CSV table of C-alpha atoms in Angstrom, one decimal:
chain,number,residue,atom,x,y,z
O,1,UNK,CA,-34.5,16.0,25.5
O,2,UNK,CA,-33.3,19.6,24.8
O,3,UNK,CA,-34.4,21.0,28.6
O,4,UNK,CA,-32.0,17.8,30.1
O,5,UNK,CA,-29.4,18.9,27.8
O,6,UNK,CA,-29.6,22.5,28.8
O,7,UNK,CA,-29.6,21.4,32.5
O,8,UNK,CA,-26.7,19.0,32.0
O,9,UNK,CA,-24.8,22.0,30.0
O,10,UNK,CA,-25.7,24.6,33.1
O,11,UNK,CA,-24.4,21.9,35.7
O,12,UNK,CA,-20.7,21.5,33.7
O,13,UNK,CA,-20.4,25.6,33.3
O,14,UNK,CA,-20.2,25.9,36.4
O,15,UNK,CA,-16.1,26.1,36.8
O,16,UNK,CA,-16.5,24.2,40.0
O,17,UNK,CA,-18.7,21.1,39.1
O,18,UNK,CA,-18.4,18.5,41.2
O,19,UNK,CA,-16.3,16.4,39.3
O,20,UNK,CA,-13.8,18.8,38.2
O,21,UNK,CA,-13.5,19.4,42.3
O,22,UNK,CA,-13.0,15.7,43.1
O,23,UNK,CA,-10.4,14.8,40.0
O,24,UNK,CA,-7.3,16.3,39.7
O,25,UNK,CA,-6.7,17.8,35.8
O,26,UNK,CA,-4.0,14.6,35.1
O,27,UNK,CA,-6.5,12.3,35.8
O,28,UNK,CA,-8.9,13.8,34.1
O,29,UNK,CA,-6.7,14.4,31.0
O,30,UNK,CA,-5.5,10.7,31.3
O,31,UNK,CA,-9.8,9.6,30.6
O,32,UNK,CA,-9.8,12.3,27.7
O,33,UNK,CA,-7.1,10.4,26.1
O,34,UNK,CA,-9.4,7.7,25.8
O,35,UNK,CA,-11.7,9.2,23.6
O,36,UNK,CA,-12.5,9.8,19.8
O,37,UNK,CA,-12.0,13.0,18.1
O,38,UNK,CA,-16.4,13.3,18.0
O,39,UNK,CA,-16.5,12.6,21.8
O,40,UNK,CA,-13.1,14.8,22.3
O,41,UNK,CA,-14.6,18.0,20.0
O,42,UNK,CA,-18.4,17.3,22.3
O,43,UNK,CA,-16.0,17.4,25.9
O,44,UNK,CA,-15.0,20.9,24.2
O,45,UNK,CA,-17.8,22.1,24.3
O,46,UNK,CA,-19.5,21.1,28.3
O,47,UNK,CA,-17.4,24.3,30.2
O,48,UNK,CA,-14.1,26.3,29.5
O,49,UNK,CA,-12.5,23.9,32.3
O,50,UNK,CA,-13.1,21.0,29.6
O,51,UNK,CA,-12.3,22.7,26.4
O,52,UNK,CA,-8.7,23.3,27.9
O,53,UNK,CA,-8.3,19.8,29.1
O,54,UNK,CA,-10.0,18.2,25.7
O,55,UNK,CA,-7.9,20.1,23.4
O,56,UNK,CA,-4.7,19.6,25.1
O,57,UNK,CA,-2.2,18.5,22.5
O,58,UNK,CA,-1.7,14.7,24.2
O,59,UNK,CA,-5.2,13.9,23.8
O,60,UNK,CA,-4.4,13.7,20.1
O,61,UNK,CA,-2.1,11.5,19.7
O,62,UNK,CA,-3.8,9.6,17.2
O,63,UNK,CA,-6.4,11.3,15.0
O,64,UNK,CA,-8.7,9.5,12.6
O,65,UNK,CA,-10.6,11.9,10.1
O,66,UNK,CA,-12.1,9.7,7.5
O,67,UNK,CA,-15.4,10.0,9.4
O,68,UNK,CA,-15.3,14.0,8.3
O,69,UNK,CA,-13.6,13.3,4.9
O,70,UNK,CA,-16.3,15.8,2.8
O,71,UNK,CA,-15.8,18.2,5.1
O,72,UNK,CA,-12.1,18.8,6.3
O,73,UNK,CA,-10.6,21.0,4.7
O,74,UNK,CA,-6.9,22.8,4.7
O,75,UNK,CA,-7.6,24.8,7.9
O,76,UNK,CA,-8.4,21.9,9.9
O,77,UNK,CA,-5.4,20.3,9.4
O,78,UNK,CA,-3.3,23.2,11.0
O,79,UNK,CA,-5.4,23.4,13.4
O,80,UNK,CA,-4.6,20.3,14.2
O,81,UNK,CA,-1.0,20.8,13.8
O,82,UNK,CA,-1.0,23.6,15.7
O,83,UNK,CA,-3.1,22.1,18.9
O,84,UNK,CA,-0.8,18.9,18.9
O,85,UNK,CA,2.2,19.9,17.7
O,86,UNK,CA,4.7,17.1,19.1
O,87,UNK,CA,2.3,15.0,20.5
O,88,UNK,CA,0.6,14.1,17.2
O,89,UNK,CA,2.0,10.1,16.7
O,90,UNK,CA,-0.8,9.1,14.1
O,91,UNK,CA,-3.2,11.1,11.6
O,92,UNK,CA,-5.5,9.3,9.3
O,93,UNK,CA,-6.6,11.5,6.0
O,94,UNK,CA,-7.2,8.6,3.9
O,95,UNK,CA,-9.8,9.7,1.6
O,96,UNK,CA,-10.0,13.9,2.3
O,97,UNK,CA,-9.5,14.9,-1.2
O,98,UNK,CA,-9.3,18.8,-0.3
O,99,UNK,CA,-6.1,18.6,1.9
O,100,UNK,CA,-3.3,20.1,-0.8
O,101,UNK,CA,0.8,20.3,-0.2
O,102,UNK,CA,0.3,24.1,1.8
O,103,UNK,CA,-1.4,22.0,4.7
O,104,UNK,CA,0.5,19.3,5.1
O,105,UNK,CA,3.7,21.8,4.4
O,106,UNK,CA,2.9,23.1,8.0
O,107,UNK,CA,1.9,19.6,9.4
O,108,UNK,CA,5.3,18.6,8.7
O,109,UNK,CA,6.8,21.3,10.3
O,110,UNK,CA,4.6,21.4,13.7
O,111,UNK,CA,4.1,17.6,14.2
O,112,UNK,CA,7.7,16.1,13.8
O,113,UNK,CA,6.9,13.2,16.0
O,114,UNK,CA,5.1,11.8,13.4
O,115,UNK,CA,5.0,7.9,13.3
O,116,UNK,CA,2.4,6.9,11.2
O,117,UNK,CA,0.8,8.9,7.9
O,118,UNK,CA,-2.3,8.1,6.1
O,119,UNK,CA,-2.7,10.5,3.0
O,120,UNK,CA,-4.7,6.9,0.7
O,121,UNK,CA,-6.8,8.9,-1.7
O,122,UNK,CA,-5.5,12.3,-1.1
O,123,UNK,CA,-5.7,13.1,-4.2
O,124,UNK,CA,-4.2,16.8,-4.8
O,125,UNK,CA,-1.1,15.6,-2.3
O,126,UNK,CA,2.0,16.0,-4.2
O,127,UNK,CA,6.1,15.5,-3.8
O,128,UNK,CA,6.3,18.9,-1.8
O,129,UNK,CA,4.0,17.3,1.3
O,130,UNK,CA,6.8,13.8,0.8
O,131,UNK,CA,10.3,16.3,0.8
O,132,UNK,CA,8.5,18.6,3.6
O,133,UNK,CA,7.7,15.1,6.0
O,134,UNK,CA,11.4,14.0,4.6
O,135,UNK,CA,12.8,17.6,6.2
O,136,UNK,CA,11.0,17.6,9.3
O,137,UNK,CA,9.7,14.1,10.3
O,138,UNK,CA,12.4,11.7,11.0
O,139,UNK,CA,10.6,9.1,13.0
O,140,UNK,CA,8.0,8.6,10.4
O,141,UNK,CA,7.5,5.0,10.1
O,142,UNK,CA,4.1,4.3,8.1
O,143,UNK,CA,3.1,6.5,4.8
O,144,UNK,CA,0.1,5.7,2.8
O,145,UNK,CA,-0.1,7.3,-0.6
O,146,UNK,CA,-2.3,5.0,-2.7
O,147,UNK,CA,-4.3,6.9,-5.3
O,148,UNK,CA,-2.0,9.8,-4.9
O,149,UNK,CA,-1.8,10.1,-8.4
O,150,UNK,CA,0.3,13.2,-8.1
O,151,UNK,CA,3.5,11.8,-6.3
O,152,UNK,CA,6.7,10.8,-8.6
O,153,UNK,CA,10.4,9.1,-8.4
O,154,UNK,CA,10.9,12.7,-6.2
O,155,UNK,CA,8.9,11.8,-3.3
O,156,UNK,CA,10.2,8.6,-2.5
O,157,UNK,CA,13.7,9.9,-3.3
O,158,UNK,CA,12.4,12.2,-0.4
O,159,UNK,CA,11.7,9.7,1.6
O,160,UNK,CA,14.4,7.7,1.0
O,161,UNK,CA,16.7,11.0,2.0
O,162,UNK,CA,15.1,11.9,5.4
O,163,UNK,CA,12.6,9.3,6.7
O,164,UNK,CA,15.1,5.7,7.6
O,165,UNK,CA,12.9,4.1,9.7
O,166,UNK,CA,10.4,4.0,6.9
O,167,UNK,CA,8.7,0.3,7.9
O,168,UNK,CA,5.5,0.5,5.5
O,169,UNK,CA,4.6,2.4,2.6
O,170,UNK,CA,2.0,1.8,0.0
O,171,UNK,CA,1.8,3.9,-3.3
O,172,UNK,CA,-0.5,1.9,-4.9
O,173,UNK,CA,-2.1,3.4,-8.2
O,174,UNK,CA,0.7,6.1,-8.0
O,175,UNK,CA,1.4,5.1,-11.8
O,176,UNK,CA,4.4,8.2,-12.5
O,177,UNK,CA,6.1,6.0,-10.1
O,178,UNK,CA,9.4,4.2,-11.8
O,179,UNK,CA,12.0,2.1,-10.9
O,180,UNK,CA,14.8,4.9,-10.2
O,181,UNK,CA,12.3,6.0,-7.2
O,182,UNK,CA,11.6,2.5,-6.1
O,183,UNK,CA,15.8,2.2,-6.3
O,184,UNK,CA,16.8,5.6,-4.4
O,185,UNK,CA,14.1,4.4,-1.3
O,186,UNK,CA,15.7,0.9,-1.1
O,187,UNK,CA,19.1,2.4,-0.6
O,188,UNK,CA,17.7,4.6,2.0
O,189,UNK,CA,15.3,2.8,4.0
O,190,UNK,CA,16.7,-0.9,4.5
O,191,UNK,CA,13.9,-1.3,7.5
O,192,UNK,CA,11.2,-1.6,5.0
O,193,UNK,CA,8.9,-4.4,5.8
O,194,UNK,CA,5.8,-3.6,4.2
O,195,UNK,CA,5.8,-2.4,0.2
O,196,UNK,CA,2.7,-2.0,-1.5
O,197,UNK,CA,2.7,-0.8,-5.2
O,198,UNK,CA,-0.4,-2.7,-7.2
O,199,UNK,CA,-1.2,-0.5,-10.3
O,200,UNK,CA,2.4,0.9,-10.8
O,201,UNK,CA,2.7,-0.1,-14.4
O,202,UNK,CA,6.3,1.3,-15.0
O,203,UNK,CA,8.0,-0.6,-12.3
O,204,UNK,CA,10.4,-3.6,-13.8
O,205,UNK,CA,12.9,-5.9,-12.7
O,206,UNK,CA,15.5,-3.4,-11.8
O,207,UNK,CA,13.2,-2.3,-9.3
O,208,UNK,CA,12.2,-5.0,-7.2
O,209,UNK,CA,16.2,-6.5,-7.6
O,210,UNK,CA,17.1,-3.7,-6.0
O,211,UNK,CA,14.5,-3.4,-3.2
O,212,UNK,CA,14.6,-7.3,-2.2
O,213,UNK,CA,19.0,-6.8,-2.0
O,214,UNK,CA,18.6,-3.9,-0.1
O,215,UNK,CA,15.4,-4.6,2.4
O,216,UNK,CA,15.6,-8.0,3.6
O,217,UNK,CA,13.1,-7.5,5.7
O,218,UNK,CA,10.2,-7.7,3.9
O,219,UNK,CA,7.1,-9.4,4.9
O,220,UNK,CA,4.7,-7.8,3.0
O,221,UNK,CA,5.1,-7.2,-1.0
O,222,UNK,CA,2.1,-6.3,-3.3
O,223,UNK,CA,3.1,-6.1,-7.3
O,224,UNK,CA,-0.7,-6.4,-8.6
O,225,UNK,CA,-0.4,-5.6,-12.3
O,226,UNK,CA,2.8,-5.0,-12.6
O,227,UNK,CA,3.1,-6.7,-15.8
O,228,UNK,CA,6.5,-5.9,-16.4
O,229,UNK,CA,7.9,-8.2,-13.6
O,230,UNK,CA,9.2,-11.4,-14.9
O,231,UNK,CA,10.6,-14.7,-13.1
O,232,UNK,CA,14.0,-12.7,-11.9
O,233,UNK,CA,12.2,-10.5,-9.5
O,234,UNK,CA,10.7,-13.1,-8.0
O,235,UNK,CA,13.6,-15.0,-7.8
O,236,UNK,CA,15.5,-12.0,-5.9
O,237,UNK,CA,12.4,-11.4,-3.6
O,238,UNK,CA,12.7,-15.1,-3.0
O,239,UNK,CA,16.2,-15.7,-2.3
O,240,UNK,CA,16.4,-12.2,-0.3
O,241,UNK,CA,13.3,-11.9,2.0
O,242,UNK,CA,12.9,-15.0,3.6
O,243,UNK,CA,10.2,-13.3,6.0
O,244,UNK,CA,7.6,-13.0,2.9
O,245,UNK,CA,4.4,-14.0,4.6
O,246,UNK,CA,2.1,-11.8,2.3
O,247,UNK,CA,2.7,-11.7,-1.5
O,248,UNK,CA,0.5,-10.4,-4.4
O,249,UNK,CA,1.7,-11.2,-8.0
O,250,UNK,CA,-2.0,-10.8,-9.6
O,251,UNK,CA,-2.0,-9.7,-13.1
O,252,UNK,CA,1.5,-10.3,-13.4
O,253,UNK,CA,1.4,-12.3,-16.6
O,254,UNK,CA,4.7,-12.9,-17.8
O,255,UNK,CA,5.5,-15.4,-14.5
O,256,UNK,CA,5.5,-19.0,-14.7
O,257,UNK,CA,6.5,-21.9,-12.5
O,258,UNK,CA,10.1,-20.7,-11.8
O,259,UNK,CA,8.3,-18.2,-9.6
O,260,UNK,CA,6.7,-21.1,-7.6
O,261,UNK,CA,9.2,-22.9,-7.4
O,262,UNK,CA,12.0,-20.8,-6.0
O,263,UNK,CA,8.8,-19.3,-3.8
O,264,UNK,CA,8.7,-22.9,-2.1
O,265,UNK,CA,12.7,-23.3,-1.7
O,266,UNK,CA,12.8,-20.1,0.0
O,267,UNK,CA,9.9,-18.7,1.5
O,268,UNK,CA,8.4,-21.3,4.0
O,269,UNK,CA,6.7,-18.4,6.1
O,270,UNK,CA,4.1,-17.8,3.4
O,271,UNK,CA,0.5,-17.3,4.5
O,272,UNK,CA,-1.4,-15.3,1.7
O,273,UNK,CA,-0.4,-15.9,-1.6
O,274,UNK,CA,-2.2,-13.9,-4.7
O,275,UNK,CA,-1.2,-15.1,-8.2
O,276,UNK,CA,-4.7,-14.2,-10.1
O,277,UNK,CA,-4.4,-14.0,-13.8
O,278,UNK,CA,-1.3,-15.4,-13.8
O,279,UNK,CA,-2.0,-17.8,-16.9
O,280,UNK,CA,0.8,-19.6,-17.1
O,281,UNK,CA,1.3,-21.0,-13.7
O,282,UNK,CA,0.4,-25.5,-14.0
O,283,UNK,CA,0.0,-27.6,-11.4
O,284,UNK,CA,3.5,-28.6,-11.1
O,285,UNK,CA,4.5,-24.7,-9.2
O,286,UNK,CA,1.4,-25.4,-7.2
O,287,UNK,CA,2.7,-29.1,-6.4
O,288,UNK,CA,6.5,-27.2,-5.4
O,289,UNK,CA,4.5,-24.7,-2.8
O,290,UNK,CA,2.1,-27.2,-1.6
O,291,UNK,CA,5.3,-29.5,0.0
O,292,UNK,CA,6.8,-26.6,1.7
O,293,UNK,CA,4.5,-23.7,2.8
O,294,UNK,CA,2.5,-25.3,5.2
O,295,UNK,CA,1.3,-22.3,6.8
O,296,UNK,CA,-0.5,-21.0,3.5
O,297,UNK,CA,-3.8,-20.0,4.2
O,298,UNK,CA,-5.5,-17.8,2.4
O,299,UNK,CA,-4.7,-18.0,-2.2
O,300,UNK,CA,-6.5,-16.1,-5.2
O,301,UNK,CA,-5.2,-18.6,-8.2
O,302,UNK,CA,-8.5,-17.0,-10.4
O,303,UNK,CA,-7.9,-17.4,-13.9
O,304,UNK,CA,-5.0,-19.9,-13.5
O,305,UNK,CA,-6.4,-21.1,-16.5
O,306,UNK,CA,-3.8,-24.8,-16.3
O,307,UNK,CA,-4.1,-25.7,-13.1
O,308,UNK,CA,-6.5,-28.9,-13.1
O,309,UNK,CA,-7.6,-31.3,-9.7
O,310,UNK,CA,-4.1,-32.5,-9.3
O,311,UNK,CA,-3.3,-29.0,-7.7
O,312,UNK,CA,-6.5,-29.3,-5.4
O,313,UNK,CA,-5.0,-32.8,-4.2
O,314,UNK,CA,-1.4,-31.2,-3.9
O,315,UNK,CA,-2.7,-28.4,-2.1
O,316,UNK,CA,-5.6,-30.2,0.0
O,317,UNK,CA,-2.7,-32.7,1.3
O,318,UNK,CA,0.2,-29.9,2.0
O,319,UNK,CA,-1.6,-27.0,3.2
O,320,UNK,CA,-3.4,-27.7,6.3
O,321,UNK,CA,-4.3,-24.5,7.7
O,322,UNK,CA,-6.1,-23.5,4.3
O,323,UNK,CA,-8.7,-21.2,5.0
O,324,UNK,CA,-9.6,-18.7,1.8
O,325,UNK,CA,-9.4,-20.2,-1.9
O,326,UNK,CA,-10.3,-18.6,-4.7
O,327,UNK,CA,-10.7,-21.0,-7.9
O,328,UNK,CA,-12.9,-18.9,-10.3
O,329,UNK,CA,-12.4,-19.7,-14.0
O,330,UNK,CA,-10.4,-22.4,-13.4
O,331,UNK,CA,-11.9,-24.1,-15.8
O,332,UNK,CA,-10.2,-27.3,-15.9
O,333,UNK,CA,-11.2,-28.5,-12.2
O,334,UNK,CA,-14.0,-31.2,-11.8
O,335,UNK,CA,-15.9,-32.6,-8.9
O,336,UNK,CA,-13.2,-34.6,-8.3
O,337,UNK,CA,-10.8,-32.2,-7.5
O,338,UNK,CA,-13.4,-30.8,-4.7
O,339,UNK,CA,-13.7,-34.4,-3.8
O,340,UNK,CA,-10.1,-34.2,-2.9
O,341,UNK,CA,-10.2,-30.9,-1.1
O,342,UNK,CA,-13.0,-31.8,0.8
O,343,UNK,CA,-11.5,-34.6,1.8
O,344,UNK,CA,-8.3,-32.9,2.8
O,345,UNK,CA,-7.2,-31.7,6.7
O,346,UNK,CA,-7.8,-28.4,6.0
O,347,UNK,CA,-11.4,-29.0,4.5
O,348,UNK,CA,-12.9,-30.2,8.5
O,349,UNK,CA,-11.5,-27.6,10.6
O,350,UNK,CA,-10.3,-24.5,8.5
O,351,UNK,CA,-12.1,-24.3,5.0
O,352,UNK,CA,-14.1,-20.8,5.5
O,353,UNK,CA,-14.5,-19.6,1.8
O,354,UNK,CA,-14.8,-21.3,-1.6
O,355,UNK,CA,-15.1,-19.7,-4.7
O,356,UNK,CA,-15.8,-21.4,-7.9
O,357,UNK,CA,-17.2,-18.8,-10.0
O,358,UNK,CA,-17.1,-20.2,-13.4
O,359,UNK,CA,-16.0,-23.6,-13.3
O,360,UNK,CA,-18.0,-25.1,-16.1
O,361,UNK,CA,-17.5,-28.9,-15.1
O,362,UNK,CA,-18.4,-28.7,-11.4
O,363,UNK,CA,-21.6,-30.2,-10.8
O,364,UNK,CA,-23.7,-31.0,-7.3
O,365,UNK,CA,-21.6,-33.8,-6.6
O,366,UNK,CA,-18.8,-31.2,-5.7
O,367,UNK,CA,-21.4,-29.8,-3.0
O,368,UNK,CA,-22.1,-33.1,-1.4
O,369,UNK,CA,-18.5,-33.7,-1.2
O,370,UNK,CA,-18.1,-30.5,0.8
O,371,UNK,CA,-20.9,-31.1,3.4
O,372,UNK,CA,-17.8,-32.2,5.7
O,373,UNK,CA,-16.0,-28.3,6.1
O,374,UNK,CA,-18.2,-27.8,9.2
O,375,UNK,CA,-16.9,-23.8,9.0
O,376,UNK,CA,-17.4,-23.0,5.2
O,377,UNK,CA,-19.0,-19.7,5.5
O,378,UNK,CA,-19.5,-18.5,2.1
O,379,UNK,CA,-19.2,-20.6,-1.3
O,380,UNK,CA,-19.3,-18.5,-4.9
O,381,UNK,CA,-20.7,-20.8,-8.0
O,382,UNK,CA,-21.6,-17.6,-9.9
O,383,UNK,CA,-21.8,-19.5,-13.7
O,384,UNK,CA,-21.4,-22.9,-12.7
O,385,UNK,CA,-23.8,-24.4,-15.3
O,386,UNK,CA,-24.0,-27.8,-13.6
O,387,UNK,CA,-24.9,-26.6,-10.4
O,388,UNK,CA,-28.2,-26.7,-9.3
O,389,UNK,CA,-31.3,-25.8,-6.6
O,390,UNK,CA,-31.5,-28.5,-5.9
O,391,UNK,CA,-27.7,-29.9,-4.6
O,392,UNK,CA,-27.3,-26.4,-2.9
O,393,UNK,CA,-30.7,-27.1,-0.9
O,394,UNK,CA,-28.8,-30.2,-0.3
O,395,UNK,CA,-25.4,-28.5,0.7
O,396,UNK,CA,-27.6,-25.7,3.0
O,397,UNK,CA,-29.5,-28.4,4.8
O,398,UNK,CA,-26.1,-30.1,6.4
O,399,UNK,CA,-24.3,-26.4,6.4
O,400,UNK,CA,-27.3,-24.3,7.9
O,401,UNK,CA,-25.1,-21.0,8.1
O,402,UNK,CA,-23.4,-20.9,4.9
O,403,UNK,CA,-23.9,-18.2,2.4
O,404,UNK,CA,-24.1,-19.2,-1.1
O,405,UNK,CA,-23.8,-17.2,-3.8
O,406,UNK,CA,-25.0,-18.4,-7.2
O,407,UNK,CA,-27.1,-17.2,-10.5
O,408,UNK,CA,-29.7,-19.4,-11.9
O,409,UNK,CA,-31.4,-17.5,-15.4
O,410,UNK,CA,-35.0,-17.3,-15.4
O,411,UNK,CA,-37.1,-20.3,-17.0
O,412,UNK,CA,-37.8,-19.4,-20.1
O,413,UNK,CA,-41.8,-18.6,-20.9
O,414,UNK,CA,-43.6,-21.7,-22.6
O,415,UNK,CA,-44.9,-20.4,-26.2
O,416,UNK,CA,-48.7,-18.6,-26.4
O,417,UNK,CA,-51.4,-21.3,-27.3
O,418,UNK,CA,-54.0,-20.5,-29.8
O,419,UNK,CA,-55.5,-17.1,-30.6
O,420,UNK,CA,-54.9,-15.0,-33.5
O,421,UNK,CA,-52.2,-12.8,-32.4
O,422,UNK,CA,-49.3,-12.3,-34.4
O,423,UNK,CA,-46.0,-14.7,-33.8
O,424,UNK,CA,-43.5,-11.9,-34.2
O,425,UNK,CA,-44.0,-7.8,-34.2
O,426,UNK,CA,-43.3,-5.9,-37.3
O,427,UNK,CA,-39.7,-5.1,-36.3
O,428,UNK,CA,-38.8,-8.5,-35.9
O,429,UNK,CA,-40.2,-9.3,-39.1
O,430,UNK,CA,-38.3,-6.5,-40.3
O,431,UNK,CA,-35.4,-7.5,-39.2
């Protein structure tokens, strides 16, 4: 293996090899832009005629580094800047926790044709990399800073200053993060489509009022566990951004039905909808969405505690193209809820993944009524007391494929019969 190595090596130092002979350098440049950074850094390596065409600058257009994230460090990234300068459109960092503001100071400054910006995870990024991108990088369209625990109101004032064709940013778990930064970016980037901010536990009404007036385009809006938000946000979002097709309200606990309902006047585009936790939600908000979004197909309602069978029928009947549903601790549906749902158009042709996690009053009957969703891939029944071997053996033989996930305890161990050994040990006796 190592001697046809060294041979192939020899044949490609050779600064006339064949195939540098027959291809001219654009053609060959145009087949290195097909290739990863590994396969790109390997090309580098063959003969000095490839390192110069593998490390030209528009071969690294996009880069992807969270292959190398325990390794790259500060000096890789100005490498980088330095090799692709203008070129650069994309660069991935998500998870290199070593990359600090002095980096990505430089990155800014090199690579202003910067489009799209993952930094998820890197966690000693501050607001100096945000006003340094806002100062040099005007086409920037995507930013990722989840987990960037060190980015404030500054940065997305930043943004908000010198990036306007800001599509999609996520600052996720970015909990410094208020609603005077959230307010300065929605007065300066009204082309947001995509705003993710689960775990930002300051941000309030004021907030997401002003975002929905001033970004009407949004399709994509994640508020997991912002528990400030009440039924006015919503509202806003609602009557603003008729585009919604994603939206993520878990662990929004002050919400009720009003959300629901003005969600199923105004935003019929709705595909994904996430409203786990949200306790105070009843069947008749799920009976509002279920008559107009029709294109819903994929909803979280765990821990919507009210909701009984009547919003399985509502939802079974008015959302056809149903694919994900997540019903854990719902503890109020029955077998005749599923019964309903797998009766339902979505159940024979769409239906991929159930989960019932601790619903204490489903028993097998709610399997056999589910032997008709021919592409139910994976079914959860984690804690369902009722449930047992043998109705999923049942439910396995007609759906051969499916995965189920469930917990059965071990039998308990019949008492010891005769001998003279003590019932209980000292401790217990003790105790």
């Amino acid at each position: 293996m190592k001697q046809s190595y060294v041979q192939l090596r020899r044949v490609f130092m050779e600064e006339e090899a064949l195939i540098n002979k027959k291809l001219p350098k654009e053609l060959l440049l145009r087949i290195f832009s097909c290739l990863d950074v590994v396969s790109l850094c390997r090309c580098a390596q063959v003969s000095k005629a490839w390192n110069v065409l593998a490390l030209d600058g528009s071969n690294w257009q996009r880069i992807d580094l969270f292959d190398f994230q325990r390794d790259v460090e500060g000096p890789v990234i100005e490498n980088i800047s330095r090799r692709c300068g203008g070129f650069l459109r994309k660069l991935s960092l998500k998870g290199c926790q070593s990359i600090a503001d002095g980096s990505m100071k430089l990155f800014a400054q090199l690579c202003h044709n910067v489009e799209d910006l993952n930094l998820n995870l890197c966690k000693n990024i501050g607001d100096s990399t945000c006003q340094a991108l806002s100062k040099h990088c005007p086409k920037l369209q995507r930013i990722d800073l989840g987990s960037c625990c060190e980015i404030t109101d500054n940065s997305l004032k930043a943004l908000s200053d010198g990036c306007p064709a800001l599509t999609h940013l996520n600052i996720a778990w970015c909990d410094s993060i208020t609603h005077f930064g959230v307010e300065a970016l929605a007065h300066g980037c009204p082309k947001l489509r995509s705003f993710m901010c689960s775990g930002c536990v300051q941000l309030n009404d004021a907030a997401i009022r002003v975002l929905a007036e001033h970004c009407p385009n949004l399709e994509v809006v994640n508020l997991f566990g912002c528990n400030l938000v009440t039924d006015e946000a919503v509202h806003k979002l609602a009557e603003n951004c008729h585009g919604l097709h994603y939206l993520c309200l878990s662990g929004c606990t002050l919400l009720t039905d009003a959300s629901l309902i003005i969600l199923a006047q105004q935003c019929h585009l709705l595909s994904t909808l996430e409203v786990a936790g949200c306790s105070q939600f009843t069947d008749t908000g799920f009976q509002a969405l279920a008559r107009s979004c029709r294109l819903l197909e994929k909803m979280d309602l765990e821990e919507c505690i009210l909701i009984t069978d009547t919003t399985l029928m509502h939802l079974g009947m008015g959302c056809p193209r149903l694919e994900k549903l997540s019903l854990s601790h719902c503890e109020l549906i029955t077998d005749e809820g599923i019964r309903h749902l797998g009766m339902s158009p979505c159940a024979a042709e769409n239906l991929t993944v159930l989960e019932l996690d601790n619903c204490p009053l489903i028993t097998d009957a709610s399997l056999d009524n589910l032997v008709s969703c021919h592409n139910l891939q994976r079914i959860e029944l984690y804690d369902c007391q009722l449930i047992t071997h043998t109705g999923i053996r049942r439910l396995r033989s007609n759906l051969p494929n499916i995965l189920v996930h469930a917990y059965f305890a071990p039998a308990t161990p019949p008492p010891a019969v005769g001998g003279t050994r003590q019932r209980y040990c000292r401790c217990c006796v003790i105790l």
